[in-house]
GROMACS .gro file of C-alpha atoms in nm:
model
  338
    1UNK     CA    1   4.458   1.082   1.951
    2UNK     CA    2   4.250   0.903   2.211
    3UNK     CA    3   3.961   1.144   2.152
    4UNK     CA    4   3.937   1.075   1.778
    5UNK     CA    5   3.680   0.788   1.798
    6UNK     CA    6   3.452   0.996   2.019
    7UNK     CA    7   3.476   1.296   1.788
    8UNK     CA    8   3.392   1.084   1.486
    9UNK     CA    9   3.102   0.920   1.664
   10UNK     CA   10   2.946   1.263   1.702
   11UNK     CA   11   2.865   1.253   1.332
   12UNK     CA   12   2.613   0.975   1.383
   13UNK     CA   13   2.361   1.180   1.582
   14UNK     CA   14   2.378   1.444   1.308
   15UNK     CA   15   2.260   1.198   1.047
   16UNK     CA   16   2.002   1.046   1.280
   17UNK     CA   17   1.863   1.387   1.358
   18UNK     CA   18   1.824   1.465   0.992
   19UNK     CA   19   1.685   1.124   0.913
   20UNK     CA   20   1.415   1.189   1.171
   21UNK     CA   21   1.348   1.558   1.133
   22UNK     CA   22   1.479   1.695   0.804
   23UNK     CA   23   1.190   1.537   0.615
   24UNK     CA   24   0.987   1.836   0.735
   25UNK     CA   25   1.111   2.026   0.433
   26UNK     CA   26   1.280   1.780   0.203
   27UNK     CA   27   0.982   1.653   0.007
   28UNK     CA   28   0.751   1.940   0.067
   29UNK     CA   29   0.731   2.039  -0.295
   30UNK     CA   30   0.558   1.721  -0.407
   31UNK     CA   31   0.227   1.787  -0.576
   32UNK     CA   32   0.001   1.517  -0.443
   33UNK     CA   33  -0.325   1.553  -0.634
   34UNK     CA   34  -0.545   1.640  -0.342
   35UNK     CA   35  -0.636   2.001  -0.277
   36UNK     CA   36  -0.673   2.357  -0.394
   37UNK     CA   37  -0.602   2.450  -0.755
   38UNK     CA   38  -0.474   2.154  -0.950
   39UNK     CA   39  -0.522   1.936  -0.642
   40UNK     CA   40  -0.182   2.044  -0.507
   41UNK     CA   41  -0.043   2.196  -0.188
   42UNK     CA   42   0.307   2.319  -0.109
   43UNK     CA   43   0.323   2.125   0.217
   44UNK     CA   44   0.335   1.752   0.156
   45UNK     CA   45   0.115   1.583   0.412
   46UNK     CA   46   0.304   1.323   0.612
   47UNK     CA   47   0.641   1.493   0.584
   48UNK     CA   48   0.646   1.555   0.957
   49UNK     CA   49   0.707   1.262   1.186
   50UNK     CA   50   0.941   1.111   1.448
   51UNK     CA   51   1.200   1.354   1.572
   52UNK     CA   52   1.068   1.627   1.345
   53UNK     CA   53   1.189   1.905   1.575
   54UNK     CA   54   1.540   1.767   1.632
   55UNK     CA   55   1.816   1.970   1.469
   56UNK     CA   56   2.164   1.843   1.366
   57UNK     CA   57   2.411   1.869   1.657
   58UNK     CA   58   2.700   1.952   1.420
   59UNK     CA   59   2.764   2.214   1.156
   60UNK     CA   60   2.792   2.091   0.801
   61UNK     CA   61   2.620   2.018   0.470
   62UNK     CA   62   2.364   1.739   0.444
   63UNK     CA   63   2.201   1.566   0.147
   64UNK     CA   64   1.863   1.395   0.131
   65UNK     CA   65   1.697   1.211  -0.157
   66UNK     CA   66   1.328   1.130  -0.127
   67UNK     CA   67   1.139   0.904  -0.367
   68UNK     CA   68   0.763   0.963  -0.339
   69UNK     CA   69   0.471   0.770  -0.489
   70UNK     CA   70   0.105   0.871  -0.459
   71UNK     CA   71  -0.208   0.716  -0.608
   72UNK     CA   72  -0.552   0.861  -0.544
   73UNK     CA   73  -0.892   0.924  -0.691
   74UNK     CA   74  -1.232   1.086  -0.656
   75UNK     CA   75  -1.578   0.975  -0.765
   76UNK     CA   76  -1.713   1.069  -1.107
   77UNK     CA   77  -1.963   1.299  -0.937
   78UNK     CA   78  -1.690   1.519  -0.788
   79UNK     CA   79  -1.548   1.810  -0.987
   80UNK     CA   80  -1.201   1.965  -0.967
   81UNK     CA   81  -1.025   2.255  -1.138
   82UNK     CA   82  -0.700   2.134  -1.293
   83UNK     CA   83  -0.489   2.353  -1.522
   84UNK     CA   84  -0.785   2.577  -1.600
   85UNK     CA   85  -1.003   2.275  -1.685
   86UNK     CA   86  -1.309   2.173  -1.483
   87UNK     CA   87  -1.298   1.793  -1.470
   88UNK     CA   88  -1.492   1.509  -1.306
   89UNK     CA   89  -1.387   1.160  -1.200
   90UNK     CA   90  -1.024   1.245  -1.130
   91UNK     CA   91  -0.759   0.976  -1.083
   92UNK     CA   92  -0.390   1.058  -1.043
   93UNK     CA   93  -0.057   0.886  -0.993
   94UNK     CA   94   0.266   1.066  -0.908
   95UNK     CA   95   0.618   0.930  -0.892
   96UNK     CA   96   0.866   1.200  -0.799
   97UNK     CA   97   1.220   1.239  -0.671
   98UNK     CA   98   1.341   1.523  -0.450
   99UNK     CA   99   1.707   1.608  -0.414
  100UNK     CA  100   1.767   1.839  -0.118
  101UNK     CA  101   2.076   2.006   0.024
  102UNK     CA  102   2.075   2.152   0.375
  103UNK     CA  103   2.346   2.378   0.519
  104UNK     CA  104   2.387   2.415   0.896
  105UNK     CA  105   2.612   2.721   0.949
  106UNK     CA  106   2.585   2.726   1.328
  107UNK     CA  107   2.454   2.515   1.613
  108UNK     CA  108   2.485   2.787   1.876
  109UNK     CA  109   2.338   3.123   1.776
  110UNK     CA  110   2.246   3.216   2.133
  111UNK     CA  111   2.147   2.855   2.187
  112UNK     CA  112   1.968   2.820   1.850
  113UNK     CA  113   2.067   2.595   1.559
  114UNK     CA  114   2.022   2.748   1.213
  115UNK     CA  115   1.968   2.554   0.889
  116UNK     CA  116   1.914   2.674   0.531
  117UNK     CA  117   1.840   2.461   0.227
  118UNK     CA  118   1.680   2.406  -0.111
  119UNK     CA  119   1.486   2.124  -0.276
  120UNK     CA  120   1.395   2.047  -0.637
  121UNK     CA  121   1.120   1.801  -0.738
  122UNK     CA  122   1.152   1.602  -1.061
  123UNK     CA  123   0.904   1.335  -1.159
  124UNK     CA  124   0.611   1.200  -1.354
  125UNK     CA  125   0.246   1.294  -1.310
  126UNK     CA  126  -0.021   1.073  -1.467
  127UNK     CA  127  -0.380   1.205  -1.465
  128UNK     CA  128  -0.704   1.047  -1.593
  129UNK     CA  129  -1.048   1.210  -1.584
  130UNK     CA  130  -1.390   1.072  -1.675
  131UNK     CA  131  -1.499   1.402  -1.823
  132UNK     CA  132  -1.358   1.744  -1.910
  133UNK     CA  133  -1.664   1.957  -1.839
  134UNK     CA  134  -1.514   2.294  -1.928
  135UNK     CA  135  -1.186   2.357  -2.107
  136UNK     CA  136  -0.944   2.639  -2.023
  137UNK     CA  137  -1.118   2.883  -2.260
  138UNK     CA  138  -1.474   2.797  -2.158
  139UNK     CA  139  -1.543   2.550  -2.438
  140UNK     CA  140  -1.761   2.253  -2.353
  141UNK     CA  141  -1.582   1.925  -2.417
  142UNK     CA  142  -1.760   1.659  -2.214
  143UNK     CA  143  -1.526   1.367  -2.279
  144UNK     CA  144  -1.272   1.159  -2.093
  145UNK     CA  145  -0.909   1.262  -2.109
  146UNK     CA  146  -0.563   1.148  -1.997
  147UNK     CA  147  -0.236   1.331  -1.958
  148UNK     CA  148   0.110   1.220  -1.848
  149UNK     CA  149   0.433   1.416  -1.826
  150UNK     CA  150   0.778   1.396  -1.672
  151UNK     CA  151   0.873   1.747  -1.566
  152UNK     CA  152   1.069   1.961  -1.321
  153UNK     CA  153   0.870   2.124  -1.044
  154UNK     CA  154   0.923   2.457  -0.871
  155UNK     CA  155   1.236   2.490  -0.655
  156UNK     CA  156   1.176   2.537  -0.284
  157UNK     CA  157   1.386   2.738  -0.040
  158UNK     CA  158   1.380   2.627   0.323
  159UNK     CA  159   1.489   2.756   0.661
  160UNK     CA  160   1.481   2.619   1.016
  161UNK     CA  161   1.555   2.744   1.367
  162UNK     CA  162   1.575   2.487   1.646
  163UNK     CA  163   1.655   2.469   2.015
  164UNK     CA  164   1.612   2.220   2.297
  165UNK     CA  165   1.571   2.186   2.672
  166UNK     CA  166   1.654   1.843   2.804
  167UNK     CA  167   1.465   1.583   2.602
  168UNK     CA  168   1.225   1.838   2.453
  169UNK     CA  169   1.313   1.989   2.116
  170UNK     CA  170   1.149   2.284   1.940
  171UNK     CA  171   1.168   2.395   1.579
  172UNK     CA  172   1.031   2.675   1.359
  173UNK     CA  173   1.052   2.599   0.988
  174UNK     CA  174   0.963   2.785   0.669
  175UNK     CA  175   0.932   2.698   0.301
  176UNK     CA  176   0.907   2.925  -0.002
  177UNK     CA  177   0.789   2.795  -0.339
  178UNK     CA  178   0.955   2.984  -0.628
  179UNK     CA  179   0.731   2.956  -0.940
  180UNK     CA  180   0.992   2.899  -1.210
  181UNK     CA  181   0.941   2.527  -1.274
  182UNK     CA  182   0.813   2.358  -1.588
  183UNK     CA  183   0.445   2.458  -1.575
  184UNK     CA  184   0.237   2.308  -1.858
  185UNK     CA  185  -0.038   2.558  -1.939
  186UNK     CA  186  -0.389   2.418  -1.993
  187UNK     CA  187  -0.267   2.062  -1.927
  188UNK     CA  188  -0.385   1.815  -1.662
  189UNK     CA  189  -0.046   1.677  -1.551
  190UNK     CA  190   0.186   1.918  -1.369
  191UNK     CA  191   0.444   1.926  -1.090
  192UNK     CA  192   0.494   2.304  -1.089
  193UNK     CA  193   0.250   2.531  -0.903
  194UNK     CA  194   0.302   2.847  -1.112
  195UNK     CA  195   0.234   3.049  -0.797
  196UNK     CA  196   0.427   3.180  -0.499
  197UNK     CA  197   0.351   2.993  -0.178
  198UNK     CA  198   0.487   3.021   0.176
  199UNK     CA  199   0.457   2.777   0.466
  200UNK     CA  200   0.543   2.835   0.832
  201UNK     CA  201   0.534   2.551   1.085
  202UNK     CA  202   0.613   2.484   1.449
  203UNK     CA  203   0.720   2.141   1.573
  204UNK     CA  204   0.787   1.983   1.914
  205UNK     CA  205   0.957   1.650   1.982
  206UNK     CA  206   0.999   1.467   2.310
  207UNK     CA  207   1.289   1.231   2.244
  208UNK     CA  208   1.419   1.010   2.525
  209UNK     CA  209   1.741   0.829   2.424
  210UNK     CA  210   1.729   0.604   2.733
  211UNK     CA  211   1.382   0.462   2.679
  212UNK     CA  212   1.399   0.486   2.300
  213UNK     CA  213   1.064   0.661   2.269
  214UNK     CA  214   0.991   0.965   2.053
  215UNK     CA  215   0.663   1.159   2.054
  216UNK     CA  216   0.642   1.443   1.802
  217UNK     CA  217   0.386   1.692   1.676
  218UNK     CA  218   0.377   1.966   1.418
  219UNK     CA  219   0.131   2.234   1.301
  220UNK     CA  220   0.155   2.494   1.029
  221UNK     CA  221  -0.015   2.725   0.780
  222UNK     CA  222   0.041   2.766   0.406
  223UNK     CA  223  -0.033   3.096   0.233
  224UNK     CA  224  -0.076   3.090  -0.146
  225UNK     CA  225  -0.031   3.354  -0.414
  226UNK     CA  226  -0.220   3.381  -0.740
  227UNK     CA  227  -0.162   3.164  -1.044
  228UNK     CA  228  -0.159   3.452  -1.292
  229UNK     CA  229  -0.225   3.226  -1.590
  230UNK     CA  230  -0.546   3.073  -1.451
  231UNK     CA  231  -0.637   3.371  -1.227
  232UNK     CA  232  -0.681   3.129  -0.938
  233UNK     CA  233  -0.581   3.206  -0.579
  234UNK     CA  234  -0.578   2.909  -0.344
  235UNK     CA  235  -0.698   2.970   0.013
  236UNK     CA  236  -0.490   2.938   0.329
  237UNK     CA  237  -0.427   2.577   0.435
  238UNK     CA  238  -0.366   2.427   0.780
  239UNK     CA  239  -0.184   2.102   0.848
  240UNK     CA  240  -0.139   1.913   1.177
  241UNK     CA  241   0.071   1.598   1.224
  242UNK     CA  242   0.164   1.364   1.510
  243UNK     CA  243   0.377   1.054   1.552
  244UNK     CA  244   0.499   0.799   1.805
  245UNK     CA  245   0.811   0.590   1.743
  246UNK     CA  246   1.016   0.335   1.938
  247UNK     CA  247   1.388   0.272   1.885
  248UNK     CA  248   1.459  -0.102   1.912
  249UNK     CA  249   1.835  -0.094   1.847
  250UNK     CA  250   2.101   0.150   1.727
  251UNK     CA  251   2.000   0.053   1.374
  252UNK     CA  252   1.622   0.010   1.380
  253UNK     CA  253   1.318   0.215   1.483
  254UNK     CA  254   0.950   0.209   1.386
  255UNK     CA  255   0.626   0.383   1.475
  256UNK     CA  256   0.290   0.528   1.378
  257UNK     CA  257   0.218   0.861   1.214
  258UNK     CA  258  -0.090   1.061   1.113
  259UNK     CA  259  -0.200   1.395   0.973
  260UNK     CA  260  -0.502   1.622   0.936
  261UNK     CA  261  -0.550   1.885   0.665
  262UNK     CA  262  -0.806   2.166   0.657
  263UNK     CA  263  -0.826   2.458   0.416
  264UNK     CA  264  -0.929   2.743   0.644
  265UNK     CA  265  -1.008   3.010   0.384
  266UNK     CA  266  -1.179   2.999   0.045
  267UNK     CA  267  -1.027   2.978  -0.300
  268UNK     CA  268  -1.094   3.297  -0.494
  269UNK     CA  269  -1.043   3.475  -0.825
  270UNK     CA  270  -1.205   3.444  -1.170
  271UNK     CA  271  -1.048   3.102  -1.215
  272UNK     CA  272  -1.210   2.957  -0.901
  273UNK     CA  273  -1.525   2.862  -1.090
  274UNK     CA  274  -1.618   2.590  -0.840
  275UNK     CA  275  -1.647   2.844  -0.558
  276UNK     CA  276  -1.464   2.830  -0.221
  277UNK     CA  277  -1.368   2.463  -0.270
  278UNK     CA  278  -1.226   2.425   0.082
  279UNK     CA  279  -1.073   2.081   0.136
  280UNK     CA  280  -1.033   1.853   0.434
  281UNK     CA  281  -0.875   1.509   0.480
  282UNK     CA  282  -0.724   1.277   0.742
  283UNK     CA  283  -0.442   1.028   0.690
  284UNK     CA  284  -0.282   0.756   0.903
  285UNK     CA  285   0.025   0.545   0.844
  286UNK     CA  286   0.342   0.377   0.966
  287UNK     CA  287   0.711   0.456   0.941
  288UNK     CA  288   1.041   0.275   0.999
  289UNK     CA  289   1.406   0.383   0.988
  290UNK     CA  290   1.733   0.198   0.940
  291UNK     CA  291   2.069   0.356   1.035
  292UNK     CA  292   2.395   0.247   0.868
  293UNK     CA  293   2.715   0.387   0.717
  294UNK     CA  294   2.819   0.486   0.366
  295UNK     CA  295   3.194   0.475   0.388
  296UNK     CA  296   3.276   0.668   0.707
  297UNK     CA  297   2.957   0.875   0.692
  298UNK     CA  298   2.645   0.781   0.892
  299UNK     CA  299   2.324   0.748   0.689
  300UNK     CA  300   1.954   0.697   0.755
  301UNK     CA  301   1.704   0.518   0.535
  302UNK     CA  302   1.341   0.593   0.625
  303UNK     CA  303   1.021   0.445   0.476
  304UNK     CA  304   0.668   0.585   0.518
  305UNK     CA  305   0.326   0.465   0.407
  306UNK     CA  306  -0.011   0.640   0.444
  307UNK     CA  307  -0.377   0.591   0.362
  308UNK     CA  308  -0.639   0.868   0.362
  309UNK     CA  309  -1.007   0.889   0.459
  310UNK     CA  310  -1.289   1.139   0.530
  311UNK     CA  311  -1.194   1.361   0.236
  312UNK     CA  312  -1.397   1.669   0.142
  313UNK     CA  313  -1.317   1.848  -0.185
  314UNK     CA  314  -1.005   1.635  -0.213
  315UNK     CA  315  -0.899   1.304  -0.351
  316UNK     CA  316  -0.844   1.004  -0.124
  317UNK     CA  317  -0.536   0.798  -0.183
  318UNK     CA  318  -0.232   0.612  -0.060
  319UNK     CA  319   0.130   0.724  -0.055
  320UNK     CA  320   0.465   0.553  -0.011
  321UNK     CA  321   0.798   0.726   0.020
  322UNK     CA  322   1.156   0.624   0.078
  323UNK     CA  323   1.423   0.868   0.190
  324UNK     CA  324   1.802   0.848   0.223
  325UNK     CA  325   1.985   1.109   0.433
  326UNK     CA  326   2.363   1.141   0.459
  327UNK     CA  327   2.605   1.420   0.559
  328UNK     CA  328   2.822   1.553   0.277
  329UNK     CA  329   3.057   1.728   0.516
  330UNK     CA  330   3.072   1.780   0.892
  331UNK     CA  331   3.252   2.039   1.104
  332UNK     CA  332   3.388   1.839   1.394
  333UNK     CA  333   3.437   2.021   1.725
  334UNK     CA  334   3.793   2.102   1.815
  335UNK     CA  335   3.956   1.860   2.057
  336UNK     CA  336   4.004   2.006   2.404
  337UNK     CA  337   4.362   2.101   2.494
  338UNK     CA  338   4.558   1.832   2.671
   0.00000   0.00000   0.00000
């Protein structure tokens, strides 16, 4: 009986770990209008961050809900291919919600923690263009256009392997986009990719509980399949992220975060009428987290904000997201015999 408070307190690090690191895969399906076909990439830039390599210390099932808002634009002289249309003067706003469930079946597979999960994006995409230069069937339109839709995106399967040595944590993560979402053919506003895509990333976090400092980094590659409707194959994309955060109390932490994106191979296929269209962009921002309880369960609320610059073949914009992470169930360790 005297061990019960200590056993229950072990649940708190599980939620904190997810609040810091689970965002690697939770919102990754968001289609920020910024790159490749349709201005969208499987990996959501900025989803890495403080503690991104830390795995839950307990087995269980965890839930995360991320609300994501992005607003960006490109000059009227810049062309993009969106839904089979060649457009100029692109402006986009996205408000999306991502419900994610993560299952941790073991925390000690030869010293490795294993996590499996799935995410589903649902939201509204609002797109305005100054001119539709070429329609999906080659017809010349040459007029401004707008499109807005609330749709369901492609589901995303996720997996993570993590281990640690002292204050240093390591993680390998993967994401698979399954193209069965609500794809609107020939339209400007979409959340679904209508293509298979796979991302693999490696993250490292130095997390010192005594000093309260966390320094994290992450790098990965995204490989894209063909959109068979538009005959467009997006090139391979690289993403790199880094963050520094300070914990000020058991409830509060805050820090800085940044990312760099570079498409390392060309777009191809009959639908890639603008040529290689390799994109590049840099973003910087800030993040803060608040830890509390929902009933007896620990929870983490994390906010992030970013602004982008030095974009090539991409839009520049700002994003804000708010995430809530809470365990649904936890497998507490057995009390030692007395």
